[in-house]
Coordinates of C-alpha atoms in Angstrom, one line a residue:
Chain O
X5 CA 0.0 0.0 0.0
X6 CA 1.0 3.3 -0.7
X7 CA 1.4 5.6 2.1
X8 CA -1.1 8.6 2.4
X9 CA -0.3 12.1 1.2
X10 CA -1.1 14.9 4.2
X11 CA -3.3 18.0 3.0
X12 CA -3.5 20.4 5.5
X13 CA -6.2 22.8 5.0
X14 CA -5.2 26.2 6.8
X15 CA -7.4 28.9 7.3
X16 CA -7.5 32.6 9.1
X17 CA -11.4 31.6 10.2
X18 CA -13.3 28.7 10.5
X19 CA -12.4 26.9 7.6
X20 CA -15.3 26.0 5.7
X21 CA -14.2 28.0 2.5
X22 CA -11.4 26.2 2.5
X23 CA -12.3 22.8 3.1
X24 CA -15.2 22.6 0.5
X25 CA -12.8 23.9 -2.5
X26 CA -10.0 21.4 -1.5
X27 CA -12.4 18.3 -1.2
X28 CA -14.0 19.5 -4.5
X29 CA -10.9 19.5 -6.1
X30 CA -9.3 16.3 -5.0
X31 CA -12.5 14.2 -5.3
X32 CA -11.9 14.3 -8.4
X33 CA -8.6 12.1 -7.7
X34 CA -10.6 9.3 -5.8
X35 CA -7.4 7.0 -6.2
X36 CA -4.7 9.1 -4.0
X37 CA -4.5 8.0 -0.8
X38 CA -4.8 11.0 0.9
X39 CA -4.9 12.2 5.2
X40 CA -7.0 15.9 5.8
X41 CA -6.0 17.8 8.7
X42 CA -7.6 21.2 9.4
X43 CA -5.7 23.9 10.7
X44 CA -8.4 27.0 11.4
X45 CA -8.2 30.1 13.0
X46 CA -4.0 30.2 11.7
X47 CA -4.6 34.1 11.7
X48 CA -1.4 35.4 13.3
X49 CA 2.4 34.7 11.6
X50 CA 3.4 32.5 15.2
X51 CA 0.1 30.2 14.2
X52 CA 1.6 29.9 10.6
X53 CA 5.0 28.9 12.0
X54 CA 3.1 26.4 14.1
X55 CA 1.9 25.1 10.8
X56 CA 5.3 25.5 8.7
X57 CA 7.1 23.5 11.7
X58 CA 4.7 20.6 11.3
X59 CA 4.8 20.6 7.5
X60 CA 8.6 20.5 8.2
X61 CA 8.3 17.2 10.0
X62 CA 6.8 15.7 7.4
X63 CA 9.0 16.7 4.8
X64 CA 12.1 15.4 6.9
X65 CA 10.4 11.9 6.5
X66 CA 10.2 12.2 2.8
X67 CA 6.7 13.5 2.4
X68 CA 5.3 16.3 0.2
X69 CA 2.1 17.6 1.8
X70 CA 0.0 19.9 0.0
X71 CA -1.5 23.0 1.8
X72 CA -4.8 24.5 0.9
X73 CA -5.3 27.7 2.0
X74 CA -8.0 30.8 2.0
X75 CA -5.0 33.1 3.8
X76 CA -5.0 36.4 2.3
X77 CA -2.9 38.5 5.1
X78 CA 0.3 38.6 2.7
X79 CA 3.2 38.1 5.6
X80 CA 1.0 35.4 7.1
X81 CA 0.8 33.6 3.3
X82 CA 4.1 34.3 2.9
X83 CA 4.8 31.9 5.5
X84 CA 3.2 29.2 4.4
X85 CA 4.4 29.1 0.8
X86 CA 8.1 29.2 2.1
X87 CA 7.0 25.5 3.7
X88 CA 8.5 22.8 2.1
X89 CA 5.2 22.0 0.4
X90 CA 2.6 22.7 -2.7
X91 CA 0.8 25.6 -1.7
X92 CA -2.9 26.0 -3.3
X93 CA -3.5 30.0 -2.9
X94 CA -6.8 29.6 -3.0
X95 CA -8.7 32.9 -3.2
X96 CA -5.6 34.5 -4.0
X97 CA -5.8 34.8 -7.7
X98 CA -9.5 35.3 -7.7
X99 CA -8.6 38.3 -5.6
X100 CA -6.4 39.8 -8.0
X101 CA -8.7 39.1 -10.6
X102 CA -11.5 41.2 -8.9
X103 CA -9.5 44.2 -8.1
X104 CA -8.5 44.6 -11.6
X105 CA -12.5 44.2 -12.3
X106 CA -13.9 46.1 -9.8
X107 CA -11.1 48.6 -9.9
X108 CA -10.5 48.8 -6.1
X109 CA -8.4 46.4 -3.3
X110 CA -9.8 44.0 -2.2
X111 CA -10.2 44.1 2.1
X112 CA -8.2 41.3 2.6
X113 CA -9.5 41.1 6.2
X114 CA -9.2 37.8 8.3
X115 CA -12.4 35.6 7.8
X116 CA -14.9 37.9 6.2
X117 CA -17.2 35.4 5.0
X118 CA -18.7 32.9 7.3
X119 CA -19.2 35.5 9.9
X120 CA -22.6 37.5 11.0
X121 CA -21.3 40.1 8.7
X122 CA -24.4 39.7 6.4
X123 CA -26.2 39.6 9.4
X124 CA -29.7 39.9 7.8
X125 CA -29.4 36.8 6.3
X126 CA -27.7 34.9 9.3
X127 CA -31.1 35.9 11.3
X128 CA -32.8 34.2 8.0
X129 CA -30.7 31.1 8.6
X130 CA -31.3 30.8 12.5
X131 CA -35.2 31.6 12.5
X132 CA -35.8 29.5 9.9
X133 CA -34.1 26.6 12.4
X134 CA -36.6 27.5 14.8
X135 CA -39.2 27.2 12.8
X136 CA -38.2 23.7 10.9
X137 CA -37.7 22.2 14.6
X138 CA -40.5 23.7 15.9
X139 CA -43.0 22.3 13.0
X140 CA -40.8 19.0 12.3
X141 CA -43.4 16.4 12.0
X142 CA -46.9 17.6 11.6
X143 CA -47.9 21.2 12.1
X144 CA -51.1 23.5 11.4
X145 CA -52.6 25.0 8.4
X146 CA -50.4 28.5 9.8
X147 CA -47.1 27.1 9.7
X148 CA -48.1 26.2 6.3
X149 CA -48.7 29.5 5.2
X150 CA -45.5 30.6 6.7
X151 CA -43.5 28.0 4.8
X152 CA -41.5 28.3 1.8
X153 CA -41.7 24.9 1.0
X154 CA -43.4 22.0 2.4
X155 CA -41.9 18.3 2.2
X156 CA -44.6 15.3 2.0
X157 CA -43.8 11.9 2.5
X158 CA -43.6 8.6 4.4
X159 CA -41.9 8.5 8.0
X160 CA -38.2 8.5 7.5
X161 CA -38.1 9.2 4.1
X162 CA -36.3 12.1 4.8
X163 CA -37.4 15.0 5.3
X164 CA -36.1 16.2 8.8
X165 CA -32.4 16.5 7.7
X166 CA -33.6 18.0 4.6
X167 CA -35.9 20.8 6.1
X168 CA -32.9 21.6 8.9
X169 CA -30.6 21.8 5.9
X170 CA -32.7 24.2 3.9
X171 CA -32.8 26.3 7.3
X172 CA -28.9 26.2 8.1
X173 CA -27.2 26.4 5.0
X174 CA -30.0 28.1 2.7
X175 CA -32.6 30.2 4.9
X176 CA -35.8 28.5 3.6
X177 CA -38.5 27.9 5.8
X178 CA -39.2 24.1 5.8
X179 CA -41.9 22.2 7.2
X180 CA -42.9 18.6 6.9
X181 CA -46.1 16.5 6.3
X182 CA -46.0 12.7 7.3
X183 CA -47.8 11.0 5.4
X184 CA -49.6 8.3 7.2
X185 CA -52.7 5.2 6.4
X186 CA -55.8 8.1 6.7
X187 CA -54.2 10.0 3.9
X188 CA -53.4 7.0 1.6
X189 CA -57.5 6.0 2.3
X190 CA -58.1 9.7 1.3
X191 CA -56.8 9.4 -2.4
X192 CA -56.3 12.6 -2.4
X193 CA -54.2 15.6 -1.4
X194 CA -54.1 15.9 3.0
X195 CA -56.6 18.8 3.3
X196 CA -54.4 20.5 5.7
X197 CA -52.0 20.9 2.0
X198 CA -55.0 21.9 0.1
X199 CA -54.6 25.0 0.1
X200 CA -50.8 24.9 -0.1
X201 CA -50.0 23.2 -3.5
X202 CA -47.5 24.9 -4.8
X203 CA -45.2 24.7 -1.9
X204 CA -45.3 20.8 -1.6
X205 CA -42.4 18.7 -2.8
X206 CA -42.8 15.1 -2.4
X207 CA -39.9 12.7 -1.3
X208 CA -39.7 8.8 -2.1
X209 CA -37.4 6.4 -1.0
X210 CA -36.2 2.7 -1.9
X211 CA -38.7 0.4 0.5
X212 CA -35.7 -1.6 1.0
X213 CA -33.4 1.4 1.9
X214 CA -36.6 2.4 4.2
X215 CA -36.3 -1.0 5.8
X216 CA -33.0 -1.1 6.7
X217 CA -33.0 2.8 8.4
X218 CA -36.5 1.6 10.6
X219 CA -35.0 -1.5 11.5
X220 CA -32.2 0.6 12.7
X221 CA -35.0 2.5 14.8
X222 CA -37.4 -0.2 15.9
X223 CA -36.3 -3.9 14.3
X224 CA -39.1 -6.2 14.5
X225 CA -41.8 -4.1 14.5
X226 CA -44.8 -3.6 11.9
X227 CA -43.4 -0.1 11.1
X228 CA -40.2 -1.5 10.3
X229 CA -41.1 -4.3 8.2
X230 CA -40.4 -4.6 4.5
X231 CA -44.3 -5.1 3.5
X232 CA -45.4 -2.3 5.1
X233 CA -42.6 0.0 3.7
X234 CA -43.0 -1.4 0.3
X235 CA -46.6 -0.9 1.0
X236 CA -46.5 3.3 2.3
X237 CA -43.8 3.7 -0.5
X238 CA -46.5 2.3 -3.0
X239 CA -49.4 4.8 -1.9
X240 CA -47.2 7.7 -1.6
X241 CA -45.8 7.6 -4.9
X242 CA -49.4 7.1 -6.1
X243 CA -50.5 10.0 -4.1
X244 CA -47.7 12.0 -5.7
X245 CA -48.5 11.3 -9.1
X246 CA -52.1 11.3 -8.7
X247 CA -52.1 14.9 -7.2
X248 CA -49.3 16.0 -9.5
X249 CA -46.4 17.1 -7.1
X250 CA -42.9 17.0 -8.1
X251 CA -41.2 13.9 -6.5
X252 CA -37.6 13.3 -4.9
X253 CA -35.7 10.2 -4.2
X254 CA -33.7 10.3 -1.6
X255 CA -32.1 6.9 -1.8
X256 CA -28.5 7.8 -3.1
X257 CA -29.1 11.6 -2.7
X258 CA -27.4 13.6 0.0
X259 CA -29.2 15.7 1.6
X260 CA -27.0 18.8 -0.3
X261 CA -28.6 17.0 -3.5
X262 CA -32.1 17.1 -2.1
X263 CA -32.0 20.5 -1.2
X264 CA -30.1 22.1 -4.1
X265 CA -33.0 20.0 -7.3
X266 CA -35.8 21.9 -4.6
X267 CA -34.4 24.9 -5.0
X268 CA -33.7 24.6 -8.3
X269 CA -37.3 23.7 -8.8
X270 CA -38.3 26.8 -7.2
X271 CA -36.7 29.1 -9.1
X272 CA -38.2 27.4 -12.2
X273 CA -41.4 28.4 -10.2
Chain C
X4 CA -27.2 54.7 -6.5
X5 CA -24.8 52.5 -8.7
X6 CA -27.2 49.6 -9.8
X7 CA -26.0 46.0 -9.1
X8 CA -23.4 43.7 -11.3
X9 CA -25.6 40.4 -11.7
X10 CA -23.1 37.3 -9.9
X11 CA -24.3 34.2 -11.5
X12 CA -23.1 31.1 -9.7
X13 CA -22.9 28.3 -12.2
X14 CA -22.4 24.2 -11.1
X15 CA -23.3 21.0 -13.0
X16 CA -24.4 19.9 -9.5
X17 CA -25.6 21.6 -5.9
X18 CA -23.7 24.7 -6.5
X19 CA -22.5 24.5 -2.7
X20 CA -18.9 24.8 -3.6
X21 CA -19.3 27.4 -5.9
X22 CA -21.4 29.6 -4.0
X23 CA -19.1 29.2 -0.9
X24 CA -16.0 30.2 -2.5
X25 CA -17.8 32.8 -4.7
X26 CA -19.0 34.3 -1.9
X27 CA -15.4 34.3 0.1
X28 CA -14.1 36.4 -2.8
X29 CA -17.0 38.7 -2.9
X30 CA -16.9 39.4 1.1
X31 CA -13.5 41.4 0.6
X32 CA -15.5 43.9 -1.8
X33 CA -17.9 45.1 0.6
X34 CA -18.7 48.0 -1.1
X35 CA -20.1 46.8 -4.3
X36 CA -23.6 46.8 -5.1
X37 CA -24.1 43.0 -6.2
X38 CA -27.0 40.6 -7.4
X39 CA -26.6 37.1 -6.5
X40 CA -28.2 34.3 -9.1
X41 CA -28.4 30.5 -8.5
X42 CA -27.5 27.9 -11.5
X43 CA -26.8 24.8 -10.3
X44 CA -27.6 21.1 -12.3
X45 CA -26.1 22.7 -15.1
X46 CA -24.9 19.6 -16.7
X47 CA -25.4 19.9 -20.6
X48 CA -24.8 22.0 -23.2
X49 CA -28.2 22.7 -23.6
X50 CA -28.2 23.9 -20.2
X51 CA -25.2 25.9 -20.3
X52 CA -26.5 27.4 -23.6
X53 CA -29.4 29.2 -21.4
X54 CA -27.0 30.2 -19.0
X55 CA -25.2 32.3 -21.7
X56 CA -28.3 33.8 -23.4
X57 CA -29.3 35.1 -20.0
X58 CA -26.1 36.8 -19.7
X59 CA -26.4 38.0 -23.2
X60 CA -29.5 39.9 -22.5
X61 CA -27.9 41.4 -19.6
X62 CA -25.4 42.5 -21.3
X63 CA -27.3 44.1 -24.0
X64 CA -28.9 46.3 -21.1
X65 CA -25.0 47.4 -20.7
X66 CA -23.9 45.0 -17.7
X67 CA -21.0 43.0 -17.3
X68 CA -21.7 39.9 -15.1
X69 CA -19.5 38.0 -13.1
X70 CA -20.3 34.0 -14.0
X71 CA -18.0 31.8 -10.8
X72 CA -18.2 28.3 -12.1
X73 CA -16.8 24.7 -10.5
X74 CA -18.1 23.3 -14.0
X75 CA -15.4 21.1 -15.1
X76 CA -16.4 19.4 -18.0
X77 CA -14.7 21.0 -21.4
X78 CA -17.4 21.7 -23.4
X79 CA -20.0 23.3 -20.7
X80 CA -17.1 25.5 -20.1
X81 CA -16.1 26.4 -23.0
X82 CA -19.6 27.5 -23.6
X83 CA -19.6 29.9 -20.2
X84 CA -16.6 30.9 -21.2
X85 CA -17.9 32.8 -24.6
X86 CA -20.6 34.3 -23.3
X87 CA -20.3 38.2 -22.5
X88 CA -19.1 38.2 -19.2
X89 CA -16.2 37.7 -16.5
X90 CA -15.9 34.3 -15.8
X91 CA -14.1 32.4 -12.7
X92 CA -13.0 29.2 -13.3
X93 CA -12.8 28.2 -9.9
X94 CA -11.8 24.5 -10.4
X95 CA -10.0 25.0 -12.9
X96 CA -6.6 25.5 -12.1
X97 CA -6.4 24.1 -9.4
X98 CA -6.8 20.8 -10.8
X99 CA -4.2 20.9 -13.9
X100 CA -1.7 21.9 -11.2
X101 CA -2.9 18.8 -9.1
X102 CA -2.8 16.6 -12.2
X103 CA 1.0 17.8 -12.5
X104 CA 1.6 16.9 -8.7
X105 CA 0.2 13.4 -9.0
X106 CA 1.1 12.8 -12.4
X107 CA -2.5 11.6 -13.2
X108 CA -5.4 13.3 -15.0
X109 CA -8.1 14.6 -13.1
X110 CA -11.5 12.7 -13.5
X111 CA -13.4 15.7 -14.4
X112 CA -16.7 14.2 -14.4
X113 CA -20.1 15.6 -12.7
X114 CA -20.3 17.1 -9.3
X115 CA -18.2 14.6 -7.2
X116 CA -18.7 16.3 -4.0
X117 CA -21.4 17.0 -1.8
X118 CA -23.1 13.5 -3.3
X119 CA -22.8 10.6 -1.5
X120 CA -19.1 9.3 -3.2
X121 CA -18.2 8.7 0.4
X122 CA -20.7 7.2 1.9
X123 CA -19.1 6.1 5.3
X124 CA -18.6 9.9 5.9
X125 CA -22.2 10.8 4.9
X126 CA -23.8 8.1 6.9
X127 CA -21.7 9.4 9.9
X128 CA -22.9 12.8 9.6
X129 CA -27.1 11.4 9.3
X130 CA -26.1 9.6 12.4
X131 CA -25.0 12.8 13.6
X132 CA -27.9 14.7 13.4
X133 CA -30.4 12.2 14.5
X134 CA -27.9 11.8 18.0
X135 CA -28.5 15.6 18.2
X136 CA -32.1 15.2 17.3
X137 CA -32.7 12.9 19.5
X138 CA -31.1 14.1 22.7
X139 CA -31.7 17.9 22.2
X140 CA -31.8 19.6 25.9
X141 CA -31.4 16.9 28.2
X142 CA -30.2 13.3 28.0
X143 CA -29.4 10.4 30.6
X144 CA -25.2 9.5 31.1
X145 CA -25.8 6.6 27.8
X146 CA -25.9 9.6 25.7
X147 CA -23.5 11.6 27.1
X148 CA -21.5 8.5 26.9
X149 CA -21.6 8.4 23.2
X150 CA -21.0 11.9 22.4
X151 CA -18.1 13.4 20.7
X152 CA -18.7 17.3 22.8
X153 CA -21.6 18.3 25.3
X154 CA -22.7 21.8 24.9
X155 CA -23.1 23.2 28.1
X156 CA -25.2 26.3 28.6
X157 CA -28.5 28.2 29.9
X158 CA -31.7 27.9 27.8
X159 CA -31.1 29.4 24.0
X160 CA -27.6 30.6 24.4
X161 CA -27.0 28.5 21.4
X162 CA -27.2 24.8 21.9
X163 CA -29.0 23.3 19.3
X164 CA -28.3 25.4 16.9
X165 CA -24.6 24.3 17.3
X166 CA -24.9 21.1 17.9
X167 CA -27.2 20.4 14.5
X168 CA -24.3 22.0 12.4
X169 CA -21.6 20.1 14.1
X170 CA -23.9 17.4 13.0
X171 CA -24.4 18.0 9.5
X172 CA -21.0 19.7 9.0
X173 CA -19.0 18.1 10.4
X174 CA -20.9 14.6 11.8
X175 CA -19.5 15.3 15.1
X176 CA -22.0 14.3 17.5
X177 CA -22.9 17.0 20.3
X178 CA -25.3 16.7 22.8
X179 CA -26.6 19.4 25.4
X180 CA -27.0 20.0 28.9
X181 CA -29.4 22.9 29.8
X182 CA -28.1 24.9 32.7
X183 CA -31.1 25.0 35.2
X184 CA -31.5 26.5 38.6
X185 CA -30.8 23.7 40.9
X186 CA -27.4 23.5 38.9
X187 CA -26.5 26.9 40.1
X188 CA -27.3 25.8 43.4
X189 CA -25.5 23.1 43.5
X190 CA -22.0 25.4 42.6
X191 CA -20.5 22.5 41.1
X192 CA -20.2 20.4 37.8
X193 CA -23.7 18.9 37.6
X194 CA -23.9 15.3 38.2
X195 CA -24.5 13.6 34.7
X196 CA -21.9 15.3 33.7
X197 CA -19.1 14.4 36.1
X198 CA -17.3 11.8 34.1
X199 CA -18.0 13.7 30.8
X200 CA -15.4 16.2 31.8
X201 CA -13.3 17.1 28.6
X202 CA -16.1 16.5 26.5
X203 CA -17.7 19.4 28.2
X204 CA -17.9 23.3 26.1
X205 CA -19.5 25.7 27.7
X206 CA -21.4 28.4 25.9
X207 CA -22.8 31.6 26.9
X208 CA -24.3 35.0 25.4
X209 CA -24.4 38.3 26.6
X210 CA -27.6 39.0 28.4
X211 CA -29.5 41.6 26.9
X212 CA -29.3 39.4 23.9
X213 CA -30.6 36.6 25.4
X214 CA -33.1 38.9 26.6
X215 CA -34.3 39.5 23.3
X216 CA -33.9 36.1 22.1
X217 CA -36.3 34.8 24.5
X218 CA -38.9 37.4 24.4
X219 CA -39.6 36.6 21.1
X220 CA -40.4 33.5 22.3
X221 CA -42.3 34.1 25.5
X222 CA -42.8 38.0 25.6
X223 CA -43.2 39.3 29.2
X224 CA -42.4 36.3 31.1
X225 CA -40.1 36.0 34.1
X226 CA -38.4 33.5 31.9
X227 CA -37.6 36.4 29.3
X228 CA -36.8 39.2 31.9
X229 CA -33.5 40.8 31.7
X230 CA -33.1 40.5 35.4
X231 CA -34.0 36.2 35.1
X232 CA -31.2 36.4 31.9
X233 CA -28.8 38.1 33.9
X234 CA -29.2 36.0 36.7
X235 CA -28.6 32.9 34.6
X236 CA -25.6 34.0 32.3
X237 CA -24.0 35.3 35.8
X238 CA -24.4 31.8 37.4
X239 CA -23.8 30.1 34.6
X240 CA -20.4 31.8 33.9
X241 CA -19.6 31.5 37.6
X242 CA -19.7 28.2 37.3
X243 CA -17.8 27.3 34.0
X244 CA -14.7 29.4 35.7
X245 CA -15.2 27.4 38.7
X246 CA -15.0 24.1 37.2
X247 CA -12.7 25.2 34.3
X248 CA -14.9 24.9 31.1
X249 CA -13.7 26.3 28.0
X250 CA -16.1 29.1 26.8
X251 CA -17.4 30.4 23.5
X252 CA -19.6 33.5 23.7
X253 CA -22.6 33.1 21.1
X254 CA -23.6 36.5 21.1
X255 CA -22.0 37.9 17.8
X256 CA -20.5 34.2 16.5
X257 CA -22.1 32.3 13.9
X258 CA -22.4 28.5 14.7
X259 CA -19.8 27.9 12.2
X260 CA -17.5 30.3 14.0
X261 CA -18.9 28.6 17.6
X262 CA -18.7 25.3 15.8
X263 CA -15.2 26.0 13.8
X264 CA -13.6 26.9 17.5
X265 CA -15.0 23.9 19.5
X266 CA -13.4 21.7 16.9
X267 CA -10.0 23.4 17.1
X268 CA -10.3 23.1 20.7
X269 CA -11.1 19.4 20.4
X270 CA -8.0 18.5 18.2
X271 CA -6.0 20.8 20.7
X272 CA -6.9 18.1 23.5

């Protein structure tokens, strides 16, 4: 086996920035054999040193590590790249880029983004948290009206992580309606969504896949069993089609997936 | 006023990665007057090709978007790339100077991250968020057992909040133990947490936010009163300096800051 390269993703802030561009760009080398260490808050020179020293250590054993990096304080970068390592200046050039297009310098501040500094739509983010954990799981017709979207399906198809997602990362208002035996008797839309139809968004699920995560929950039981999840799956997806909402399946999706096609689907209107 | 430069954020896939380093760039112009548009799934020619007549009519009214892409695939680029605009490859480079440091081409196929390509990782991070779900504000020592940190802190100074984005960010499980009066009175570590010790963050806000934080909630009640939200954070504070808890202040942090910092701490030791 071949031994494991080290990134080391080093950041001024909290490192998110940083993190999702490096993993973007290596997953698309799925065969290196790679270790991530995360170095956040590196916003003074003695952190960087901390950083170079370790990135030393390494090299003294024969390793190159690459370094991804968000830094934009020029003695603090200037540390890093003299590390015996390949440096990936990561907003650097994008920087330089924007100050010719915008005609001005850019801040170059420690951590601007990933702050409260838009703090309008940080207040978005955390109100609509409240609100998806305060209507998770069956709510009135007035949280439906306060909704931006509303995600119908079978218990544990998954619309909990999705709704908290669309809150934390996006700001959109989630709420949830579980679909249960009264409403697949009904053959038609819940009437508490009647009024609501535009907002729905359906989500399916592989009754197999919906097995195995109830078993997980409550093995043995009725709820759990593959019949009756091949059985709710069955009538939702009927429900869905019958009524005419679009549908989602969240069997291979990640939730980032999920979220992202309903947006998308949104903006369509 | 100057009107607003149209920022199109273009992906084959969620448009997370994008968006998050587009918007890192953008934070050090804080000055300019910008409109922020959505594109993600963009996976076809075809789908590009509407991308590029949108910013054609904008230009035509005399604008000059900006168009920040992760789009890797050749010919969806190359369309972007002729339209009338600025574009950011943001991938881009990144990954020929990668494919030079391996010595291997680049994939370059659709929107490897932020599916499910690694699924142990994704799995970890559901598991996350239904630990947190399932023992938000108070739990029994099994829980605490299993957790990776234990938020400690009074009611809404930030808990869940936190610890659903260290689940979903970072599938670090957190659980919470609301500070309550007969924990003040006690003066010491409270009792389920005794052997939880350095798993233990405390958390705190100042009190006139908390003030208004819990009005909106419960307007008027002694629960909401600045004097019953001074009273807490006091004790509260008292008694994480007593027993030697590390402490984040929520009141002007975003959980990815609060979130970012508990991690370092964690890796710290």
């Amino acid at each position: 086996m071949t031994s494991s390269r080290t990134v080391l993703i080093v950041s001024d802030h909290t490192g998110l920035t940083a993190e999702t561009t490096a993993r973007a760009l290596l997953a698309h080398f799925p065969d290196q054999p790679l270790r991530y260490v995360q170095r956040s808050f590196v916003s003074t020179l003695a952190l960087a040193r901390e950083v170079t020293r370790e990135v030393a250590a390494l090299a003294e054993r024969g390793e190159r590590p690459l370094i991804f990096t968000t830094i934009t304080e020029a003695a603090v970068l200037r540390e890093l790249e003299a590390a015996p390592a390949r440096l990936f200046d990561l907003l650097g050039p994008g920087l330089t880029a924007l100050e010719e297009e915008f005609g001005v310098n850019a801040a170059r501040s420690v951590g601007r983004y990933h702050d409260m500094h838009d703090q309008t739509s940080y207040l978005a983010r955390m109100d609509a948290l409240d609100f998806a954990l305060a209507t998770d799981d069956g709510v009135g017709d007035k949280q439906y009206g306060l909704s931006d979207v509303i995600l119908v399906g079978v218990s544990r198809a998954g619309k909990t992580p999705t709704s908290l997602f669309l809150a934390l990362q996006h700001g959109v208002r989630a709420s949830n309606y579980p679909l249960a035996e009264d409403d697949f008797e009904r053959e038609s839309l819940p009437r508490p969504l009647e009024a609501h139809r535009a907002k729905l968004h359906g989500l399916t699920i592989d009754p197999r896949r919906l097995h195995a995560i109830r078993t997980q929950r409550k093995a043995g039981s009725r709820y759990a069993s593959l019949e009756q999840c091949e059985h709710e799956v069955r009538r939702a997806e009927r429900l869905f089609s019958r009524v005419g909402i679009p549908v989602r399946d969240t069997t291979s999706a990640s939730v980032e997936e999920i979220a992202a096609g309903i947006l998308a689907q949104v903006r369509r209107g």
